[in-house]
Coordinates of N, CA and C in Angstrom, one line a residue:
X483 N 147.1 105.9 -43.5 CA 147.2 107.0 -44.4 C 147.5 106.6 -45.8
X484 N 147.0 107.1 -46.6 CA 146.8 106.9 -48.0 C 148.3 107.5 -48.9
X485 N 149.4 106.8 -49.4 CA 150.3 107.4 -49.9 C 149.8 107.6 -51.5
X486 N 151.0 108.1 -51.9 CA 151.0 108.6 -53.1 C 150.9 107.4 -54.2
X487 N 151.8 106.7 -53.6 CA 152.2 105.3 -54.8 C 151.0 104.9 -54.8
X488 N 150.0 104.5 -54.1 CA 148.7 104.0 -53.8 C 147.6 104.4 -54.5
X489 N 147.9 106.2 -54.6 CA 146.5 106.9 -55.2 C 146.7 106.5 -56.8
X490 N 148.3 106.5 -57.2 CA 148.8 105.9 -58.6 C 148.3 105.2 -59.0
X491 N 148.6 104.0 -58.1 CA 147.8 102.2 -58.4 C 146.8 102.4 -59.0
X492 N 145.7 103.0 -57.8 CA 144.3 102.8 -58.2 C 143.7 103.5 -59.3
X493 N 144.8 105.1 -59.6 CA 144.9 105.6 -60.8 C 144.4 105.2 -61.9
X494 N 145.4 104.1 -61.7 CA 146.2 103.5 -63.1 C 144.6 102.4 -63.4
X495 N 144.5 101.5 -62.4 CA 143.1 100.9 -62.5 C 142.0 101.5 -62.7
X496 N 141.6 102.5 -62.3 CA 141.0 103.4 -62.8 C 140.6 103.4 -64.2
X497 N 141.8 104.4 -64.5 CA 142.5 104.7 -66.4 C 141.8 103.1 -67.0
X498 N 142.1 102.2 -66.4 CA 141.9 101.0 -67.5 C 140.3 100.7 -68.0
X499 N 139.6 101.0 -66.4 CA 138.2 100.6 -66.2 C 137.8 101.8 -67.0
X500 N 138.2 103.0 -67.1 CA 137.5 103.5 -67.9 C 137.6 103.4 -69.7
X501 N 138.5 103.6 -69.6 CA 139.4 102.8 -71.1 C 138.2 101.8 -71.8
X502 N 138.1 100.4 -71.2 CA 137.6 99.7 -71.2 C 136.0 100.1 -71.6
X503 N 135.2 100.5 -71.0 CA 133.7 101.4 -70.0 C 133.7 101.6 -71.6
X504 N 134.5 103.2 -72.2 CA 134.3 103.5 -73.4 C 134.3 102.4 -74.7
X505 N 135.6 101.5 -74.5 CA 135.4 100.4 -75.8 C 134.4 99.8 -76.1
X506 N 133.7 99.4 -74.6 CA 132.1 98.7 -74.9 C 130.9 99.9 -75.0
X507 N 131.2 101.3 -74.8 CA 130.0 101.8 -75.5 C 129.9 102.3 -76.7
X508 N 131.1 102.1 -77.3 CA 131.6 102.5 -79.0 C 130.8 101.3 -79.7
X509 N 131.7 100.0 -79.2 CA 131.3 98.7 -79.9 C 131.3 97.7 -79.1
X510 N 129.7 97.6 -78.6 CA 129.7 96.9 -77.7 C 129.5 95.6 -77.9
X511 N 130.3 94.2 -77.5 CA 130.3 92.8 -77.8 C 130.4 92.2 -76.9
X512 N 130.4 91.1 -76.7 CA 130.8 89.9 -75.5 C 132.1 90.1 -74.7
X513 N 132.8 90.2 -75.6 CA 134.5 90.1 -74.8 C 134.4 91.8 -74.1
X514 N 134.2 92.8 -74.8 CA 134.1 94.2 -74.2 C 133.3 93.9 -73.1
X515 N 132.5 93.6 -72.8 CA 131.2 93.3 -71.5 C 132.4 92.6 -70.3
X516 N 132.6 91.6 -71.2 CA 133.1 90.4 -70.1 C 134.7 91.0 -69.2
X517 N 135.7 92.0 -70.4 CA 136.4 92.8 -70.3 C 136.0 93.6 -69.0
X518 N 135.0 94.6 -69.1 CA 134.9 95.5 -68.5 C 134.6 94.9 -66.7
X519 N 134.0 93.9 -66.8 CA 133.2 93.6 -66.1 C 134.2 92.8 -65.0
X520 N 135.8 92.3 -65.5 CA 136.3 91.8 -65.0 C 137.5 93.0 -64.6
X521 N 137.8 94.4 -65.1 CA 138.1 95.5 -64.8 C 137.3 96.0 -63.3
X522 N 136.0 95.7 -63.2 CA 135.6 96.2 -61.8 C 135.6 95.6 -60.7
X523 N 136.0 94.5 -61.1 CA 135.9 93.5 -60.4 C 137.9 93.9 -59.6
X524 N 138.4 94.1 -60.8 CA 140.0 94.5 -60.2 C 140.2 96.2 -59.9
X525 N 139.3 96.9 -60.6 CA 139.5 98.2 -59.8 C 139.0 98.1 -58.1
X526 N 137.8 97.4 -57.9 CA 137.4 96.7 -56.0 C 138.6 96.4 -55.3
X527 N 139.4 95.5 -56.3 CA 140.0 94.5 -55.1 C 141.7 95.9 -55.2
X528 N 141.9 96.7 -55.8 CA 142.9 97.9 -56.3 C 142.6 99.0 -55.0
X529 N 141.2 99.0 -54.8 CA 140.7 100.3 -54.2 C 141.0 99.4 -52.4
X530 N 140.6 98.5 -52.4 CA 140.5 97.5 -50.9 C 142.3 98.0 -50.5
X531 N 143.3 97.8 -51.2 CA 144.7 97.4 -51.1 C 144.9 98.9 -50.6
X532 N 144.9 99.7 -51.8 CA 145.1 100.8 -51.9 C 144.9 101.8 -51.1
X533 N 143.6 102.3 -51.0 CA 142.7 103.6 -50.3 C 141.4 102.9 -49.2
X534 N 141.8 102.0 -48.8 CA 140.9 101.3 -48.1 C 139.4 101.4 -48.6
X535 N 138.9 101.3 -49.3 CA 137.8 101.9 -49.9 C 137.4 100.4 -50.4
X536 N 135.7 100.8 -51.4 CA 135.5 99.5 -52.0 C 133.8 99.9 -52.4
X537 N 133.2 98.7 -53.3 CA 131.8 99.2 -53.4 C 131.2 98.4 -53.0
X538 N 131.5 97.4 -51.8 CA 130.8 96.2 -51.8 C 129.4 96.9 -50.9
X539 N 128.8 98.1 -50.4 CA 127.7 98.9 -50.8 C 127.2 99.2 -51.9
X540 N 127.4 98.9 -53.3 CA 126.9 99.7 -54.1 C 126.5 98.5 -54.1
X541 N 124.7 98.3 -54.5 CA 124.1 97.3 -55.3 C 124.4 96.9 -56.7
X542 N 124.5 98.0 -57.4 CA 124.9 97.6 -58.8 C 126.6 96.7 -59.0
X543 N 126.8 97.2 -58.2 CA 128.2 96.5 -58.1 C 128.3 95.1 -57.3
X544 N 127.6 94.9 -56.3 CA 127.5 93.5 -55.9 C 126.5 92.7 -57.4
X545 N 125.3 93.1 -57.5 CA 124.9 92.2 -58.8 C 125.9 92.1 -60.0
X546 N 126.3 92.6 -60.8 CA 127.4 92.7 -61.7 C 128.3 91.8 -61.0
X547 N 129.2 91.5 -59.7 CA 130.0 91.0 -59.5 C 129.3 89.7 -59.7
X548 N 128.5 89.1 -59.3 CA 127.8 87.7 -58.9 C 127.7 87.8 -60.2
X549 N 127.4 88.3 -61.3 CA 127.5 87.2 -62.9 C 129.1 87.3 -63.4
X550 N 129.9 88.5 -62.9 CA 131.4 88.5 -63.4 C 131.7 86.6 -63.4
X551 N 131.3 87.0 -61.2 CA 131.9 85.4 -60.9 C 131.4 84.4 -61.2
X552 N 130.4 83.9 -61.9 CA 129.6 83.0 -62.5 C 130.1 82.6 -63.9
X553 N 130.3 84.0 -64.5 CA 130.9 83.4 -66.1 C 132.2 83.2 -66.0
X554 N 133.2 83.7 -64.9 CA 134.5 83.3 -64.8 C 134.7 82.0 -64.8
X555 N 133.4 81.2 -64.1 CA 134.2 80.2 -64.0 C 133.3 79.2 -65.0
X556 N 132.5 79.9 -65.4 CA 131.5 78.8 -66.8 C 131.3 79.6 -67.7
X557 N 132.8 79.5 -68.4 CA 132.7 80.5 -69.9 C 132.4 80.0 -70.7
X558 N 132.0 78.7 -70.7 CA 131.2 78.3 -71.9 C 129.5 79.2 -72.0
X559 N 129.3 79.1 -70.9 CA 127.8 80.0 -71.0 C 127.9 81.6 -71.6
X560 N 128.9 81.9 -72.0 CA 129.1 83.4 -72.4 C 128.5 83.5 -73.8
X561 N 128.1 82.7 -74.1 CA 127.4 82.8 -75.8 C 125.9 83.2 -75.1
X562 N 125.0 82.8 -74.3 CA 123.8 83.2 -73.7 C 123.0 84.7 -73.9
X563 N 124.8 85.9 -73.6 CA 124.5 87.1 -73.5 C 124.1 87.6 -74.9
X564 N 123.0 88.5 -75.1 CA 123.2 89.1 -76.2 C 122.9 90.6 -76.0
X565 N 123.8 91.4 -76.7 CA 124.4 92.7 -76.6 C 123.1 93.4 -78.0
X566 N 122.3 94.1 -77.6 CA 121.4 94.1 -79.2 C 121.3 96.0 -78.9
X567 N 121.8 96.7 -80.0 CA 121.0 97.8 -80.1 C 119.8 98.1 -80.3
X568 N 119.2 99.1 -79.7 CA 117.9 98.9 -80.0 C 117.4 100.0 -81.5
X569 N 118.0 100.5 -82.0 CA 117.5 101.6 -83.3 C 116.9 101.0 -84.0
X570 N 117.0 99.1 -84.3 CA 116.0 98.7 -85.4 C 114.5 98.5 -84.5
X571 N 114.4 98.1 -83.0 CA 113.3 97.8 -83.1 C 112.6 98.9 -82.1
X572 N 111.2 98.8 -82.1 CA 110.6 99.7 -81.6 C 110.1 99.6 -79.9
X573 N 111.4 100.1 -79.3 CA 111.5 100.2 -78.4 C 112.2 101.7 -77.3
X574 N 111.3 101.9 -76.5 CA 111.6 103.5 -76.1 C 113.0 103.0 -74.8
X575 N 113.7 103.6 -74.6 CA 114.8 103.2 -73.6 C 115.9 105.0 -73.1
X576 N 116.4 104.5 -71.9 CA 117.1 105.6 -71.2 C 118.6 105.3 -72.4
X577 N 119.0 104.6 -72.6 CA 120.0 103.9 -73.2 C 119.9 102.7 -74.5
X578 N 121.0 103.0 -75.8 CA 120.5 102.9 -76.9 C 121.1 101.0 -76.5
X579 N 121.6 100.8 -75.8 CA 121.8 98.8 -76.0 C 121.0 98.0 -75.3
X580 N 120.4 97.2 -75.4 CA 120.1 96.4 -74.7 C 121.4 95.1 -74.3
X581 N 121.5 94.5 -73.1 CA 122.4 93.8 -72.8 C 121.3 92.5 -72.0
X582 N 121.0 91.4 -72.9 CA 119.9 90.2 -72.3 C 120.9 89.2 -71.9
X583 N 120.6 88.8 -70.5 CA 120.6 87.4 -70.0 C 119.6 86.9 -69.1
X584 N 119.5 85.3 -69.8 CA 118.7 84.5 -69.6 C 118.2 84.5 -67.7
X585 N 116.9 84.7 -67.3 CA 116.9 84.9 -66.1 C 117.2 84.2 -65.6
X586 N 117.1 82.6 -65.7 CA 117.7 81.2 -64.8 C 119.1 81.6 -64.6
X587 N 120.0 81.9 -66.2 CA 121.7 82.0 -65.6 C 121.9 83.0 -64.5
X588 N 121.0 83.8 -64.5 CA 121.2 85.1 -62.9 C 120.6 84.2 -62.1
X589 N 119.5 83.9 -62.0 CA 119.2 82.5 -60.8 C 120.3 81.9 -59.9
X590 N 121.3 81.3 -60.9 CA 122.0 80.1 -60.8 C 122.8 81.2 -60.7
X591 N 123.8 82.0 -61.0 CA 124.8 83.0 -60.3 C 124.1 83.3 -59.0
X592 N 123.4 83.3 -58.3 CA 123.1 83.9 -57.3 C 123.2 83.0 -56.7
X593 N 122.5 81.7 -56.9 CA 122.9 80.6 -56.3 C 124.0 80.0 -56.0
X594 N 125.3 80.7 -56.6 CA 126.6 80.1 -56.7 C 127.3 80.9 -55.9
X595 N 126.3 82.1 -55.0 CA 127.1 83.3 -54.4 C 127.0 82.1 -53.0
X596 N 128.0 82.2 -52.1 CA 128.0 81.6 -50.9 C 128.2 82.5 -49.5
X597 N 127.9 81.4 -48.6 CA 127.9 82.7 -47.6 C 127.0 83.3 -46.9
X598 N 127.1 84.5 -46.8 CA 125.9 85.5 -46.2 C 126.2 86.3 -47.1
X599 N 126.5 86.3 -48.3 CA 126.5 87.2 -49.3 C 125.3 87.0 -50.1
X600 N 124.7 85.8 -49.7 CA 124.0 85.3 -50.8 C 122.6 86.1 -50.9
X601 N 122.0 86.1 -49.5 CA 121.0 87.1 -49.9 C 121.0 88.6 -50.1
X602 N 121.9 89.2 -49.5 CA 122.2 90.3 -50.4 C 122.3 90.6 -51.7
X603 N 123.0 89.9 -52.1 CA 123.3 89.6 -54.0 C 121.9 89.6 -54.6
X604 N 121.0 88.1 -54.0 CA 119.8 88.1 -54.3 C 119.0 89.4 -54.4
X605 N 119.1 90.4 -53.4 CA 118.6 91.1 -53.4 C 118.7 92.4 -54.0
X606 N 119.5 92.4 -54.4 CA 121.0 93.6 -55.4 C 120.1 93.2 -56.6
X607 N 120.6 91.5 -57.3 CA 120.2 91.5 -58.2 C 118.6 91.6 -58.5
X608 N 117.8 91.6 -57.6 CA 116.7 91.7 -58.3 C 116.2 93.4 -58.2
X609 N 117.0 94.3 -57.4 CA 117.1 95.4 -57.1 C 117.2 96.7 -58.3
X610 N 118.4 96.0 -58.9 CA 119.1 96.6 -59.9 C 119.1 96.3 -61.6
X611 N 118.3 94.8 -61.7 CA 118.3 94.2 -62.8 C 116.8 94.1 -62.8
X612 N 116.9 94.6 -64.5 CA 115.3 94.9 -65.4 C 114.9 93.6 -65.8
X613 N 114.0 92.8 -65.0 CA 113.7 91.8 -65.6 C 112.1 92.0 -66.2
X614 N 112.2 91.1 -67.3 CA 111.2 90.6 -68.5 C 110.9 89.1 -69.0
X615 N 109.4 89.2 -67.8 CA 109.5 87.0 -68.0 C 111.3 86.7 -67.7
X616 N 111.2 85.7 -68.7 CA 112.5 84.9 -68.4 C 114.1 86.1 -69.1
X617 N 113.8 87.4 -69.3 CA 115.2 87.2 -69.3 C 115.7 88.7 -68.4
X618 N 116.7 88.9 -68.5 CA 117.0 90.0 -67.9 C 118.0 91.0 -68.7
X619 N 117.4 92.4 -68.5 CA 118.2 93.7 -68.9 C 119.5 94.0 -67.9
X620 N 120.9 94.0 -67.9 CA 121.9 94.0 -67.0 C 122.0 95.5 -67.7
X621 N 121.9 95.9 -68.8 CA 122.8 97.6 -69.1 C 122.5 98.4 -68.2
X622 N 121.3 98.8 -67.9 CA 121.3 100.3 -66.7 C 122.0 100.0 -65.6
X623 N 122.0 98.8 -65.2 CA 123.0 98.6 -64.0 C 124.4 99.1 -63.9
X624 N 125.0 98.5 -64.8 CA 126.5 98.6 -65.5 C 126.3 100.1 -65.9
X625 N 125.8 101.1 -66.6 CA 125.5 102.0 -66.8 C 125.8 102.9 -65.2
X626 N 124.9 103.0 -64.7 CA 124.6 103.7 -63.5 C 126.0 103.2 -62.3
X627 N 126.5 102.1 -62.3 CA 127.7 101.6 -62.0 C 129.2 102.1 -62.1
X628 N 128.8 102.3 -63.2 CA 130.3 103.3 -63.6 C 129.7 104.7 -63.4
X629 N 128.8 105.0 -63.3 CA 128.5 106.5 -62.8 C 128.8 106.7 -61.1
X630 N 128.4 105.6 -60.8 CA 128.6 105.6 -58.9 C 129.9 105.6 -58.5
X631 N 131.2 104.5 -59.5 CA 132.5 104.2 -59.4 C 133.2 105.3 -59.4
X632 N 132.8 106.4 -60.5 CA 133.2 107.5 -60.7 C 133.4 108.9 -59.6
X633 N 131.9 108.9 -59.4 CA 131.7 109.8 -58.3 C 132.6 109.4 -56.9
X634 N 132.8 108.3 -56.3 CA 133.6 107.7 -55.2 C 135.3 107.9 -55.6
X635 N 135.6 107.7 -56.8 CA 136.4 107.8 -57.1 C 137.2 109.2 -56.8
X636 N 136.0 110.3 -57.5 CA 136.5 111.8 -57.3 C 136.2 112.0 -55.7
X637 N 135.4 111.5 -55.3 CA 135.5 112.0 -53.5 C 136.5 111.7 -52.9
X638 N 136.9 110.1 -53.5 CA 138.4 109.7 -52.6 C 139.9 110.3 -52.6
X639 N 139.3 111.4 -53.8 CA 140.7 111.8 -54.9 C 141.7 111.8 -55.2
X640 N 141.0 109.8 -55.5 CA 141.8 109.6 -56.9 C 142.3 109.9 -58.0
X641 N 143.2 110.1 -58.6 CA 143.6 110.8 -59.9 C 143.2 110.0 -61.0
X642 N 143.1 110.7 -62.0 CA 141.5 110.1 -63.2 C 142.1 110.8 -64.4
X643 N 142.6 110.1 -65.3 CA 143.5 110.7 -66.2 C 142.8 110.0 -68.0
X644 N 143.5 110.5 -68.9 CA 143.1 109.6 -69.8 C 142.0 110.1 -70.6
X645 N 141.8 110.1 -72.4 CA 140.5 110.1 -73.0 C 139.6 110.0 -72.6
X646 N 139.6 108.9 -72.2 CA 138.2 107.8 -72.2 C 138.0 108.4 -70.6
X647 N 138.1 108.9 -69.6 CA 137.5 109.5 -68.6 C 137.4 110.8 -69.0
X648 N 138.2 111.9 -69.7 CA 137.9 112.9 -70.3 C 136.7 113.1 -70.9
X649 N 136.2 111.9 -71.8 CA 135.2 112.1 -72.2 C 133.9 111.4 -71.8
X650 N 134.0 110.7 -70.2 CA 132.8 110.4 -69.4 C 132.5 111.7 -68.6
X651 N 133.7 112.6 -67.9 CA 133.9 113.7 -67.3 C 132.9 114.6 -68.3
X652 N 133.2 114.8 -69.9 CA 132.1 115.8 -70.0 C 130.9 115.6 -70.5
X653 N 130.6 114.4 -70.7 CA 129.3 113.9 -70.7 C 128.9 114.3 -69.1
X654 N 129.2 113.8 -68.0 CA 128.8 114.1 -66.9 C 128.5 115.9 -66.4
X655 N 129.1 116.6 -67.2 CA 129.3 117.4 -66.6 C 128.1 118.5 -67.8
X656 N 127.6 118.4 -68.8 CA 126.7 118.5 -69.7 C 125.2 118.0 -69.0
X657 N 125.4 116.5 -68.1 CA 124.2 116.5 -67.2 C 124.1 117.6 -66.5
X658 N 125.0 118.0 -66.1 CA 124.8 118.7 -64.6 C 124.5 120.0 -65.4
X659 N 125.0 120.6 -66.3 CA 124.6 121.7 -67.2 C 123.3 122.1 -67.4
X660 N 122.3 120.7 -67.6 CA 120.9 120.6 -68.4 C 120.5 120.0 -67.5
X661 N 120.8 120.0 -66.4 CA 119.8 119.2 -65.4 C 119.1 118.2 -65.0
X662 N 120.3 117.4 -66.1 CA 119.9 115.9 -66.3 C 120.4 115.2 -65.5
X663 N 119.7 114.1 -64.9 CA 120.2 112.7 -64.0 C 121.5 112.0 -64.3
X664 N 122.4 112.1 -63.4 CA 123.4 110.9 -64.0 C 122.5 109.6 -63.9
X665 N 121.9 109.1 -63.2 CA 121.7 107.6 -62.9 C 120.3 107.2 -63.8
X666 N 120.2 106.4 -64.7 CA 119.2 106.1 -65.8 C 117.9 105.4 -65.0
X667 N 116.9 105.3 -65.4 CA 116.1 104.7 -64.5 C 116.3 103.3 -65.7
X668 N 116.0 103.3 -66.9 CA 116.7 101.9 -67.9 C 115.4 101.0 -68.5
X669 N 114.1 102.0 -67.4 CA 113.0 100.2 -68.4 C 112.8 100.9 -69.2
X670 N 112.4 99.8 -70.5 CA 111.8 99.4 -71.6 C 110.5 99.6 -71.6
X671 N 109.8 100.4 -72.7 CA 108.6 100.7 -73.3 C 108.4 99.9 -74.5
X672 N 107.3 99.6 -75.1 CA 107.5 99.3 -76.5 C 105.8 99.4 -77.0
X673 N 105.2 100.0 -78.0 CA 104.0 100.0 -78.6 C 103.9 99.3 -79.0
X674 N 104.6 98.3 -79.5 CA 104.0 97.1 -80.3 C 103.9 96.1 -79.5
X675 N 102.9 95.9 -79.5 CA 102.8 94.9 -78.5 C 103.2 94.4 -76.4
X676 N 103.4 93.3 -76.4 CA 104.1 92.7 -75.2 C 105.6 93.3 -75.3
X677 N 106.2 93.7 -74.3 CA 107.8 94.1 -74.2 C 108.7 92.7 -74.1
X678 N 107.6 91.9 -73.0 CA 108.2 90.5 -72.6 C 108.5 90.1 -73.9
X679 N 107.6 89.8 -74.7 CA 107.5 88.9 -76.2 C 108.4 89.4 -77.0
X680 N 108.6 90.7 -77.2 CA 109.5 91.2 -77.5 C 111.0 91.0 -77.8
X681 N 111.4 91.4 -76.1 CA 112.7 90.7 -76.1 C 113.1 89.2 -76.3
X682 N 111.9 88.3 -75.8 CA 112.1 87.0 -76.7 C 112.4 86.8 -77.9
X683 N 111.6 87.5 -79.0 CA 112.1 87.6 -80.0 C 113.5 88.0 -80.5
X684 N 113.8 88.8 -79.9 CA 115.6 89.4 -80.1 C 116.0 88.5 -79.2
X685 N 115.7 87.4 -78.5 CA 116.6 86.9 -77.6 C 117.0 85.9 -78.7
X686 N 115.7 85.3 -79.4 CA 116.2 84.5 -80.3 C 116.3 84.2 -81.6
X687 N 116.7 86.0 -82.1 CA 117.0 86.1 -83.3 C 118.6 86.5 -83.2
X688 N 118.8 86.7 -82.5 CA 120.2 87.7 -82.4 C 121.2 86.1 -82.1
X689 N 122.5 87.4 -83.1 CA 123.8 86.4 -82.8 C 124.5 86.9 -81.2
X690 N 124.5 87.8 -80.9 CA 125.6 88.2 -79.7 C 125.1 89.3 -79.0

């Protein structure tokens, strides 16, 4: 049975992950990403203790975890990511960031997954992640991720307090108004040309 002090905990974990969720869609950078990303990783292991619960069903959440755990332990590779809005270039998108990493470093995190987790992950990640040639789109995932966290969150009824869920709550609830999808579908269009070539280009003009 699920006590009180427990629904609190996960509360509170919660409140942070979302906290967080909003800082990286205001201004979104490396440490916000890497922040957030290690938030779901402890809201999982908060929800496991807690409410017996967990997303190790959600695909977007197994892929996300497999690069959490990859750059936790090789943060030298965290300069790789780059966080690029898209308003300068001409590209059509469900969502205004793009979020690129290199497709080998998702390779190699998957490869570092052990286990009988491993094909799954493999399969999450290629499931859930927009790939282009060599690199990969991670935002709709993460995007749609925190949309899924959410929803489980209210079914389990956990308490959800705080700004920064206040104001995912009425974005969410403005979908539901207009009959819009919470979950993004996330590819990239682009008229000019190759999309592949494209993001190459931003892969290797951009600082972060």
């Amino acid at each position: 049975m699920v006590g009180e002090i427990d629904l609190v905990n996960v509360g509170a974990a919660s409140g942070r992950f979302f906290r967080l969720y909003h800082a990286h869609c205001v201004s979104p950078n490396p440490d916000t990403l890497f922040s957030l990303l290690e938030a779901g990783h402890s809201l999982n292991d908060r929800l496991k203790v807690g409410v017996d619960l967990d997303f190790f069903d959600v695909q977007e959440f197994t892929a996300l975890k497999c690069l959490r755990n990859y750059f936790h332990h090789q943060q030298e590779l965290r300069h790789v990511i780059r966080l690029v809005p898209i308003g300068d270039y001409p590209i059509v998108a469900d969502l205004m960031t793009l979020c690129l990493v290199p497709g080998d470093i998702v390779t190699a995190a998957i490869e570092e997954t052990r286990g009988r987790r491993q094909e799954e992950t493999r399969q999450a990640c290629h499931d859930v992640f927009h790939w282009y040639g060599t690199l990969v789109n991670i935002n709709p995932s993460l995007f749609n991720f925190v949309v899924l966290a959410y929803e489980r969150l209210k079914n389990r009824g956990v308490p959800l307090a705080g700004e920064a869920v206040e104001e995912f709550e009425a974005s969410y609830h403005r979908e539901e108004e207009n009959g819009l999808p919470h979950i993004v579908d996330g590819r990239l269009a682009t008229l000019a040309g190759d999309i592949n070539e494209l993001l190459t280009d931003i892969m290797n003009t951009k600082g972060f």
